[in-house]
Coordinates of C-alpha atoms in Angstrom, one line a residue:
M167 CA -1.8 -25.4 20.2
R168 CA -1.1 -28.7 22.0
K169 CA 1.5 -31.2 21.0
N170 CA 0.7 -33.3 18.0
N171 CA 3.5 -35.6 16.7
G172 CA 1.4 -36.7 13.7
A173 CA 1.2 -33.2 12.2
K174 CA 3.0 -32.1 9.0
K175 CA 5.8 -29.6 9.5
A176 CA 6.1 -26.0 8.4
H177 CA 8.6 -23.2 8.9
I178 CA 7.9 -19.4 9.1
V179 CA 10.8 -17.0 9.0
F180 CA 10.2 -13.4 10.2
L181 CA 12.5 -10.9 8.5
S182 CA 12.1 -8.0 10.7
G183 CA 14.8 -5.9 8.9
K184 CA 12.8 -6.0 5.6
T185 CA 9.8 -3.6 5.6
I186 CA 7.1 -4.0 3.0
G187 CA 5.5 -0.6 3.9
R188 CA 3.9 1.4 6.7
I189 CA 0.3 0.9 7.9
T190 CA -1.4 4.1 6.8
D191 CA -4.6 5.9 7.5
F192 CA -7.2 4.5 5.2
L193 CA -6.7 0.7 5.1
F194 CA -9.7 -0.4 7.3
G195 CA -12.7 1.3 5.8
Q196 CA -16.4 0.3 5.9
F197 CA -19.1 1.0 3.3
I198 CA -22.7 1.9 3.8
E199 CA -25.0 2.3 0.8
L200 CA -28.4 3.9 0.0
A201 CA -29.6 0.6 -1.4
G202 CA -31.3 -2.5 0.0
R203 CA -31.2 -2.3 3.8
G204 CA -27.7 -0.8 3.9
V205 CA -28.7 2.6 5.2
N206 CA -32.4 2.6 5.4
G207 CA -33.5 -0.3 7.6
G208 CA -29.9 -0.9 8.7
V209 CA -27.7 1.9 10.0
F210 CA -30.7 4.3 10.0
D211 CA -34.1 2.9 11.1
P212 CA -36.3 5.3 13.0
E213 CA -39.0 2.7 13.4
S214 CA -36.7 0.3 15.3
P215 CA -36.8 0.2 19.1
M216 CA -33.0 0.1 18.9
A217 CA -32.9 3.6 17.2
R218 CA -31.9 6.8 19.0
E219 CA -33.9 9.9 18.5
D220 CA -31.9 10.8 15.3
G221 CA -32.9 7.4 13.8
I222 CA -29.4 5.8 14.2
R223 CA -29.4 2.3 15.5
S224 CA -27.3 2.3 18.6
D225 CA -26.5 -1.4 18.4
V226 CA -25.3 -1.1 14.9
L227 CA -23.2 2.0 15.8
E228 CA -21.5 0.1 18.6
A229 CA -20.8 -3.0 16.5
L230 CA -19.2 -0.7 13.9
R231 CA -17.3 1.3 16.6
E232 CA -15.6 -2.0 17.8
L233 CA -14.1 -2.4 14.2
R234 CA -12.6 1.1 14.5
P235 CA -13.2 2.0 10.8
T236 CA -10.7 4.5 9.4
H237 CA -13.2 5.8 6.9
I238 CA -16.7 5.1 5.6
R239 CA -17.7 5.0 1.9
Y240 CA -21.1 6.5 1.2
P241 CA -23.7 6.7 -0.6
G242 CA -22.6 4.0 -3.0
G243 CA -21.8 1.8 -4.8
C244 CA -24.4 1.5 -7.5
A245 CA -26.6 3.9 -5.5
A246 CA -24.2 6.8 -6.3
A247 CA -25.6 7.0 -9.8
Y248 CA -29.2 7.7 -8.6
F249 CA -28.6 10.6 -6.2
R250 CA -28.0 14.2 -7.0
W251 CA -25.8 15.5 -4.2
Q252 CA -28.2 18.5 -3.9
D253 CA -30.9 16.0 -2.8
L254 CA -28.7 14.8 0.1
V255 CA -28.2 18.1 1.9
G256 CA -30.4 20.7 3.6
P257 CA -33.4 20.3 5.8
V258 CA -34.8 16.7 5.6
N259 CA -38.3 18.0 5.0
E260 CA -37.1 19.8 1.9
R261 CA -35.4 16.8 0.4
P262 CA -37.2 14.4 -1.9
S263 CA -39.3 11.9 0.0
A264 CA -37.5 9.1 -1.9
I265 CA -35.3 8.2 -4.8
V266 CA -35.9 4.9 -6.6
F267 CA -32.9 2.6 -6.7
R268 CA -33.7 1.2 -10.1
P269 CA -31.8 -2.1 -10.1
T270 CA -34.4 -3.4 -7.6
G271 CA -37.1 -0.7 -8.0
V272 CA -37.0 0.0 -4.2
P273 CA -37.5 3.6 -3.1
Q274 CA -34.7 4.9 -0.9
S275 CA -35.3 7.8 1.5
P276 CA -32.5 10.5 1.5
A277 CA -33.1 11.4 5.1
F278 CA -29.7 9.9 6.0
G279 CA -27.9 12.4 3.7
I280 CA -24.4 13.8 3.6
P281 CA -24.6 15.8 6.9
E282 CA -25.9 12.7 8.7
A283 CA -23.2 10.5 7.2
Y284 CA -20.6 13.0 8.2
H285 CA -21.8 13.1 11.9
F286 CA -22.1 9.3 11.9
C287 CA -18.4 9.1 10.8
R288 CA -17.5 11.7 13.5
E289 CA -19.0 9.5 16.2
L290 CA -16.9 6.6 14.9
G291 CA -13.7 8.5 14.7
A292 CA -13.7 7.9 10.9
E293 CA -13.4 10.0 7.7
L294 CA -16.3 10.3 5.2
Y295 CA -15.3 8.9 1.8
L296 CA -17.8 10.4 -0.5
T297 CA -18.7 8.9 -3.9
V298 CA -19.5 11.6 -6.4
N299 CA -22.3 11.0 -9.1
A300 CA -20.1 11.0 -12.1
H301 CA -22.9 9.2 -14.0
T302 CA -25.7 11.6 -14.4
Q303 CA -24.1 14.8 -13.0
T304 CA -21.5 17.2 -14.4
P305 CA -17.9 18.1 -13.5
E306 CA -19.3 21.5 -12.4
D307 CA -21.6 19.6 -10.0
A308 CA -18.7 17.8 -8.5
A309 CA -16.8 21.1 -7.9
N310 CA -19.9 22.7 -6.5
L311 CA -20.2 19.8 -4.0
V312 CA -16.6 20.4 -2.8
E313 CA -17.4 24.2 -2.5
Y314 CA -20.6 23.4 -0.5
L315 CA -18.7 21.1 1.8
N316 CA -15.3 22.8 2.1
G317 CA -15.6 26.3 0.8
T318 CA -14.4 29.2 2.9
K319 CA -15.0 32.1 0.5
V320 CA -18.3 33.9 -0.1
S321 CA -20.1 32.0 -2.9
K322 CA -23.4 30.5 -3.8
W323 CA -22.6 27.1 -2.5
T324 CA -20.7 28.2 0.6
D325 CA -23.7 30.4 1.5
L326 CA -26.1 27.6 0.9
R327 CA -24.2 25.5 3.4
K328 CA -24.4 28.3 6.0
N329 CA -28.2 28.7 5.2
H330 CA -28.5 25.0 6.0
G331 CA -27.1 25.7 9.4
R332 CA -23.4 24.7 9.0
E333 CA -21.1 27.7 9.4
E334 CA -17.8 26.0 9.4
P335 CA -16.6 23.8 6.4
Y336 CA -17.0 20.1 6.8
G337 CA -13.5 19.5 5.6
I338 CA -14.3 16.3 3.8
K339 CA -11.0 15.1 2.0
L340 CA -11.9 11.8 0.3
F341 CA -13.8 11.7 -3.0
S342 CA -14.3 9.0 -5.6
L343 CA -15.7 9.8 -9.0
G344 CA -18.5 7.3 -9.8
N345 CA -18.8 3.7 -9.2
E346 CA -18.2 0.9 -11.8
I347 CA -19.1 3.4 -14.5
Y348 CA -17.8 1.0 -17.2
G349 CA -20.7 -1.4 -16.5
S350 CA -24.0 -1.8 -18.3
W351 CA -25.6 -2.2 -14.8
Q352 CA -24.9 1.4 -14.0
A353 CA -26.9 4.4 -15.0
G354 CA -24.7 6.8 -17.0
Q355 CA -22.4 4.2 -18.3
K356 CA -19.4 5.7 -20.0
T357 CA -16.6 4.6 -22.3
A358 CA -13.0 4.9 -20.9
E359 CA -12.4 7.9 -23.0
E360 CA -15.6 9.7 -22.0
Y361 CA -15.0 8.9 -18.3
A362 CA -11.3 10.1 -18.5
M363 CA -12.3 13.4 -19.9
W364 CA -15.1 13.8 -17.3
C365 CA -12.6 13.1 -14.6
R366 CA -9.9 15.5 -16.0
E367 CA -12.3 18.4 -15.9
A368 CA -13.9 17.5 -12.6
I369 CA -10.6 17.0 -10.7
R370 CA -9.2 20.3 -12.0
Q371 CA -12.4 22.1 -10.8
M372 CA -12.6 20.3 -7.5
K373 CA -9.0 20.9 -6.5
A374 CA -9.3 24.5 -7.6
V375 CA -11.8 24.8 -4.8
D376 CA -9.8 22.7 -2.3
P377 CA -6.3 21.5 -3.3
T378 CA -6.0 19.4 -0.2
I379 CA -8.6 16.8 -1.2
K380 CA -7.8 13.3 -2.5
V381 CA -9.7 12.1 -5.5
V382 CA -10.1 8.4 -6.6
V383 CA -11.0 7.4 -10.2
C384 CA -12.6 4.1 -11.3
G385 CA -10.4 1.3 -12.6
L386 CA -11.6 -2.1 -13.9
G387 CA -8.7 -4.5 -13.8
R388 CA -8.6 -8.0 -15.4
P389 CA -11.8 -7.8 -17.6
C390 CA -10.3 -4.8 -19.6
P391 CA -6.8 -3.6 -18.8
E392 CA -7.2 -1.0 -21.6
W393 CA -9.8 0.8 -19.5
D394 CA -7.2 1.3 -16.7
R395 CA -4.5 2.4 -19.2
T396 CA -6.9 5.0 -20.7
V397 CA -8.0 6.4 -17.4
L398 CA -4.6 6.5 -15.9
F399 CA -3.0 8.1 -18.9
N400 CA -5.5 10.9 -18.8
T401 CA -5.6 11.5 -15.1
V402 CA -2.0 10.9 -14.0
G403 CA -0.8 14.0 -12.1
L404 CA -4.5 14.8 -11.3
A405 CA -6.0 11.7 -9.6
D406 CA -4.6 10.5 -6.3
M407 CA -5.8 6.9 -6.5
I408 CA -7.5 4.4 -8.9
S409 CA -10.0 2.0 -7.5
F410 CA -10.6 -1.7 -8.2
H411 CA -13.4 -4.0 -7.2
N412 CA -13.8 -7.7 -6.9
Y413 CA -15.7 -10.3 -4.9
F414 CA -14.5 -13.7 -3.9
G415 CA -15.5 -17.1 -2.4
R416 CA -16.8 -20.5 -3.5
P417 CA -18.8 -23.2 -1.7
V418 CA -15.8 -25.6 -1.6
F419 CA -13.3 -25.0 1.2
K420 CA -10.0 -25.4 -0.6
D421 CA -11.2 -23.3 -3.6
S422 CA -12.3 -20.5 -1.3
M423 CA -8.8 -20.6 0.3
A424 CA -7.4 -19.6 -3.1
A425 CA -9.2 -16.3 -3.2
N426 CA -6.3 -14.3 -1.9
M427 CA -4.1 -15.5 -4.8
V428 CA -6.6 -14.1 -7.3
F429 CA -6.6 -10.8 -5.2
E430 CA -2.8 -10.7 -5.3
Q431 CA -2.8 -11.2 -9.1
M432 CA -5.3 -8.3 -9.4
I433 CA -3.1 -6.0 -7.2
K434 CA 0.1 -6.8 -9.1
A435 CA -1.5 -6.1 -12.4
A436 CA -2.9 -2.8 -11.2
E437 CA 0.6 -1.9 -9.9
V438 CA 2.0 -2.5 -13.5
A439 CA -0.7 -0.2 -15.0
I440 CA 0.2 2.5 -12.5
E441 CA 3.9 2.2 -13.3
E442 CA 3.1 2.4 -17.0
A443 CA 1.1 5.6 -16.4
C444 CA 4.2 7.2 -14.7
D445 CA 6.0 6.8 -17.9
T446 CA 3.8 9.5 -19.2
A447 CA 5.4 12.1 -16.9
L448 CA 8.8 11.0 -18.1
G449 CA 7.8 11.9 -21.7
V450 CA 8.7 8.4 -22.9
H451 CA 5.2 7.4 -23.8
S452 CA 4.5 7.9 -27.4
R453 CA 1.3 9.9 -26.7
T454 CA 2.7 12.3 -24.2
Y455 CA 3.7 15.2 -26.4
R456 CA 1.2 14.5 -29.1
E457 CA -1.8 14.7 -26.7
F458 CA -0.6 16.8 -23.8
G459 CA 2.0 19.0 -25.4
A460 CA 4.3 18.5 -22.4
P461 CA 4.6 15.9 -19.7
P462 CA 2.2 16.3 -16.8
L463 CA 3.6 17.2 -13.4
I464 CA 3.3 14.3 -10.9
N465 CA 4.1 15.2 -7.2
E466 CA 3.2 11.7 -5.9
K467 CA 2.7 8.4 -7.6
I468 CA -0.9 7.4 -7.9
G469 CA -2.0 4.8 -5.3
L470 CA -4.4 1.9 -5.4
A471 CA -7.9 2.1 -3.7
L472 CA -9.5 -1.3 -3.1
D473 CA -12.7 0.3 -2.1
E474 CA -15.1 -2.6 -2.7
W475 CA -14.3 -6.2 -2.0
N476 CA -15.6 -9.1 0.1
V477 CA -16.9 -12.7 -0.1
W478 CA -20.0 -12.9 -2.2
Y479 CA -21.2 -15.9 -4.2
R480 CA -24.8 -16.7 -3.0
A481 CA -27.1 -13.7 -2.6
T482 CA -28.8 -11.8 -5.4
H483 CA -30.3 -8.3 -6.0
D484 CA -33.6 -9.3 -4.6
P485 CA -36.0 -6.4 -3.8
K486 CA -36.8 -7.7 -0.4
K487 CA -33.4 -9.0 0.6
D488 CA -30.9 -7.2 -1.6
L489 CA -27.5 -9.0 -1.4
E490 CA -28.3 -10.3 2.1
E491 CA -25.5 -12.8 2.2
I492 CA -25.3 -15.1 5.2
Y493 CA -21.6 -15.9 6.0
N494 CA -20.1 -19.0 7.6
Y495 CA -16.8 -19.9 9.3
M496 CA -15.1 -20.7 6.0
D497 CA -16.0 -17.2 4.7
A498 CA -14.5 -15.7 7.8
L499 CA -11.1 -17.4 7.1
T500 CA -11.4 -16.2 3.5
V501 CA -11.9 -12.6 4.6
A502 CA -8.9 -12.8 6.9
S503 CA -6.7 -14.0 4.0
L504 CA -8.0 -11.2 1.7
F505 CA -7.0 -8.7 4.4
H506 CA -3.6 -10.2 4.3
S507 CA -3.4 -9.4 0.6
V508 CA -4.4 -5.8 1.2
L509 CA -1.8 -5.3 4.0
R510 CA 0.9 -7.2 2.2
N511 CA 0.7 -4.6 -0.5
V512 CA 0.7 -1.4 1.5
H513 CA 3.5 -0.1 -0.7
V514 CA 0.8 0.5 -3.4
V515 CA -2.6 0.0 -1.6
K516 CA -3.4 3.4 0.0
L517 CA -7.1 2.8 0.7
S518 CA -9.3 -0.2 1.3
N519 CA -13.0 -0.8 2.0
I520 CA -14.6 -4.1 2.8
S521 CA -18.1 -4.2 1.3
E522 CA -20.5 -3.7 3.1
A523 CA -21.1 -2.8 6.7
V524 CA -24.8 -3.6 7.3
N525 CA -27.2 -6.1 5.7
M526 CA -25.9 -6.1 2.1
A527 CA -23.0 -8.5 1.8
A528 CA -22.3 -7.3 5.3
S529 CA -20.5 -7.8 8.5
I530 CA -23.6 -7.0 10.5
M531 CA -27.3 -8.1 10.0
T532 CA -30.3 -6.7 11.5
D533 CA -34.1 -7.0 11.8
K534 CA -36.2 -4.4 13.6
N535 CA -35.4 -5.6 17.0
R536 CA -32.1 -7.5 16.8
M537 CA -28.5 -7.2 15.4
V538 CA -25.9 -9.9 14.9
R539 CA -22.2 -9.8 14.2
Q540 CA -21.7 -12.2 11.3
T541 CA -18.7 -14.6 11.2
I542 CA -16.7 -12.2 9.0
W543 CA -17.1 -9.4 11.6
Y544 CA -14.9 -11.5 14.0
S545 CA -12.1 -12.2 11.5
Q546 CA -12.0 -8.5 10.5
K547 CA -11.7 -7.4 14.2
M548 CA -8.8 -9.8 14.7
I549 CA -6.9 -8.5 11.8
R550 CA -7.8 -4.8 12.6
D551 CA -6.6 -5.1 16.2
A552 CA -3.4 -7.0 15.2
H553 CA -2.1 -4.8 12.5
D554 CA -3.5 -1.3 13.3
S555 CA -0.1 0.5 13.3
G556 CA 3.6 0.2 12.6
R557 CA 5.1 -1.5 9.5
I558 CA 4.4 -4.7 7.6
I559 CA 7.5 -6.9 7.4
E560 CA 8.4 -9.7 5.0
T561 CA 8.0 -13.3 5.9
A562 CA 9.2 -16.5 4.2
V563 CA 7.1 -19.6 4.6
D564 CA 7.9 -23.3 3.8
C565 CA 4.8 -25.3 4.1
P566 CA 2.7 -27.9 2.3
V567 CA 0.7 -26.7 -0.8
F568 CA -2.5 -27.9 -2.5
N569 CA -4.5 -27.5 -5.7
A570 CA -7.5 -25.3 -6.0
K571 CA -9.5 -23.2 -8.4
H572 CA -11.3 -19.8 -8.2
E573 CA -13.0 -17.4 -10.5
R574 CA -10.5 -14.8 -12.0
F575 CA -13.1 -12.1 -11.5
F576 CA -16.6 -11.9 -10.0
C577 CA -18.8 -13.9 -12.4
G578 CA -22.0 -14.1 -10.4
I579 CA -23.5 -16.7 -8.1
V580 CA -21.5 -20.0 -7.6
S581 CA -23.8 -22.8 -6.7
P582 CA -22.5 -26.2 -5.3
E583 CA -23.3 -27.7 -8.7
K584 CA -21.4 -25.0 -10.6
A585 CA -18.5 -25.4 -8.3
K586 CA -17.9 -29.0 -9.6
D587 CA -17.2 -27.8 -13.1
E588 CA -13.4 -27.8 -13.7
K589 CA -13.5 -26.4 -17.2
L590 CA -15.2 -23.1 -16.8
P591 CA -13.2 -20.4 -18.8
S592 CA -13.8 -18.1 -15.8
L593 CA -11.6 -20.2 -13.6
L594 CA -7.9 -19.9 -12.5
H595 CA -6.3 -23.1 -11.5
F596 CA -3.6 -23.1 -8.9
N597 CA -1.4 -26.1 -8.0
N598 CA 0.6 -24.2 -5.3
V599 CA -1.7 -22.7 -2.8
P600 CA 0.3 -22.5 0.5
A601 CA -1.3 -24.1 3.5
L602 CA -0.2 -21.1 5.7
D603 CA -1.0 -17.5 4.9
V604 CA 1.1 -15.4 7.2
L605 CA 1.2 -11.6 7.9
A606 CA 3.5 -9.9 10.4
S607 CA 3.8 -6.3 11.6
I608 CA 6.0 -4.6 14.1
D609 CA 5.3 -1.4 16.0
E610 CA 8.4 -0.4 17.8
S611 CA 6.6 2.4 19.7
K612 CA 4.4 -0.2 21.3
R613 CA 7.2 -2.8 21.6
R614 CA 4.9 -5.2 19.8
M615 CA 5.1 -7.7 17.0
S616 CA 1.8 -9.1 15.7
V617 CA 1.5 -12.3 13.6
S618 CA -1.8 -13.4 12.0
I619 CA -1.9 -16.9 10.4
V620 CA -4.6 -18.5 8.3
Q621 CA -4.1 -22.3 8.3
K622 CA -5.8 -23.5 5.1
L623 CA -5.7 -27.2 5.4
E624 CA -9.2 -28.4 6.1
K625 CA -8.4 -31.6 7.9
Q626 CA -4.7 -31.6 8.9
P627 CA -2.9 -29.7 11.7
L628 CA 0.6 -28.2 11.0
R629 CA 3.5 -28.4 13.3
T630 CA 5.0 -24.9 12.7
V631 CA 8.5 -23.7 13.6
F632 CA 9.0 -20.0 14.1
H633 CA 12.3 -18.4 13.1
F634 CA 12.9 -14.8 14.2
L635 CA 15.6 -12.8 12.3
G636 CA 16.6 -9.4 13.6
V637 CA 14.1 -9.4 16.5
K638 CA 13.5 -11.8 19.4
P639 CA 10.4 -12.0 21.5
K640 CA 10.8 -10.8 25.1
G641 CA 9.1 -12.3 28.1
N642 CA 7.8 -15.8 28.7
F643 CA 4.3 -15.6 27.2
V644 CA 2.6 -14.8 23.9
K645 CA -1.0 -13.5 23.6
I646 CA -3.1 -15.7 21.4
K647 CA -6.5 -14.9 19.8
T648 CA -8.3 -17.6 17.9
L649 CA -11.4 -17.6 15.7
S650 CA -13.7 -20.0 17.5
G651 CA -16.4 -22.2 16.2
G652 CA -14.5 -24.0 13.4
K653 CA -15.5 -27.6 14.0
K654 CA -17.9 -27.2 11.1
M655 CA -17.0 -25.0 8.1
T656 CA -20.6 -24.1 7.4
V657 CA -21.5 -22.8 10.9
E658 CA -23.1 -19.4 10.8
N659 CA -24.0 -16.5 13.2
T660 CA -27.6 -15.6 12.7
L661 CA -30.2 -13.5 14.4
D662 CA -31.6 -16.6 16.0
S663 CA -28.2 -18.1 16.9
A664 CA -25.7 -15.3 17.2
N665 CA -22.7 -16.7 19.0
N666 CA -21.6 -19.8 17.1
V667 CA -18.4 -18.1 15.9
G668 CA -16.4 -15.6 18.0
I669 CA -13.0 -14.9 19.4
T670 CA -11.2 -16.7 22.2
E671 CA -8.1 -15.3 24.0
K672 CA -5.4 -16.8 26.1
K673 CA -1.7 -16.6 26.9
I674 CA 0.7 -19.5 26.3
P675 CA 4.5 -19.9 26.8
V676 CA 6.7 -18.5 24.1
K677 CA 8.4 -21.5 22.2
E678 CA 9.9 -22.2 18.9
E679 CA 7.3 -24.6 17.7
Y680 CA 3.4 -24.4 17.6
I681 CA 0.7 -26.7 16.4
L682 CA -1.7 -24.9 14.2
P683 CA -5.1 -26.7 14.0
P684 CA -6.7 -27.3 10.6
A685 CA -8.9 -24.5 9.1
S686 CA -8.0 -21.9 11.7
L687 CA -7.2 -18.2 12.2
Y688 CA -4.7 -17.3 14.8
V689 CA -3.4 -13.9 16.0
M690 CA -0.2 -13.9 18.2
E691 CA 1.1 -10.8 19.9
F692 CA 4.8 -10.9 21.0
S693 CA 6.5 -8.4 23.2
I694 CA 9.7 -7.2 21.6

């Protein structure tokens, strides 16, 4: 942040009196899947010299602990369609030896089942977010699962839990019903109407067992808004959240920097669908009385669960290296900007999971003997540590803009050759991508204001003036964290070269104007 008189100028106004929303409990989730090397050969690898006696890799556990996940999604993802929950509980030697994950034909051991995932989460101080098999199991199976996990009354399923050695209820509170069940790539694909009816019955039965649970239903978003309308119309007043998935990134720097604008569009469209569903409860929807007889009771507006998102545009579902994406410095900046979109919409986003934690489009990569924190691990940690509590405030930014393009929805692999095509119908074209993506939070209890900035100009620094309205930094110094290693956008952290990208920290004097280097991620912590 040294002086640079040749830099373009920008202004950031921090509006401390305008709160977007509070930072809530489930915004920094991770995801481990019984597919590829996500769980088996990743989190759980008894044959590794890095594994503890219980098969958990201590190095992976520690790298996840440093990210402080609020919750962990398990067992899928696509894998959720292939596992009966009954095969994931009880003595390991009584479970099936393996279940075939059919998209790749790779057998997956259920030895790391629900109890093991639960205890793994407890070690991390996280909640278990359990995906129910809505694909090939029944609503009754879903309710029986809740009874097994959380039941307190004498019953077949509570007794089974006790017979398995667990006297006290697990108290698991987060459940999602299926994964991308609209897709032909999923076993048990359903129409929106079929799925909505399945969910209505399942949620009623599940909440009859434990009214305190939170249940998430599957949304789709841009490819078929009618799916979302159908599911929301039929589950409003029953479901607590609706989920949406997307993947981002392109091999061209400026295009990848537009990923968050696609994410923002997706979130805003989902918010509109949720608001439309609330009309059902007011009785103004033409179908309300015809199909329900009376408006449903809504105690709380349904929230948005962004429970699968990340950068992914290279790797494939290969049986030997399933979705083993290797990330670079540019991808780390993209992930930071995507996190900004999540946190900038906390008024509607109630749950978020980056996908995934280990080996599959993951923050952490392993082999039998080694573990590496990929580049995106570091940008995650910077955002997690900066904005872990308090409230998100509004900012106003005046800065240069640039043109870029990005897929409107995940459309598969984007090769460098494909990235040159300007006319693909899958593309959104932007002529106003801001060079600065800014997020600010204030935690009065810690007397702290945190600012994270993604500077998106690949070659040019920005001379940036800070304007504080309603709050003034105290003290003479500001703490600065920087994503290091950005001299080359394609630099990676690999098992053979693990420390090319990291985090540097320092203190500098508080001033009105800062030089933000090109293609950079900065986190600044002011005392207030």
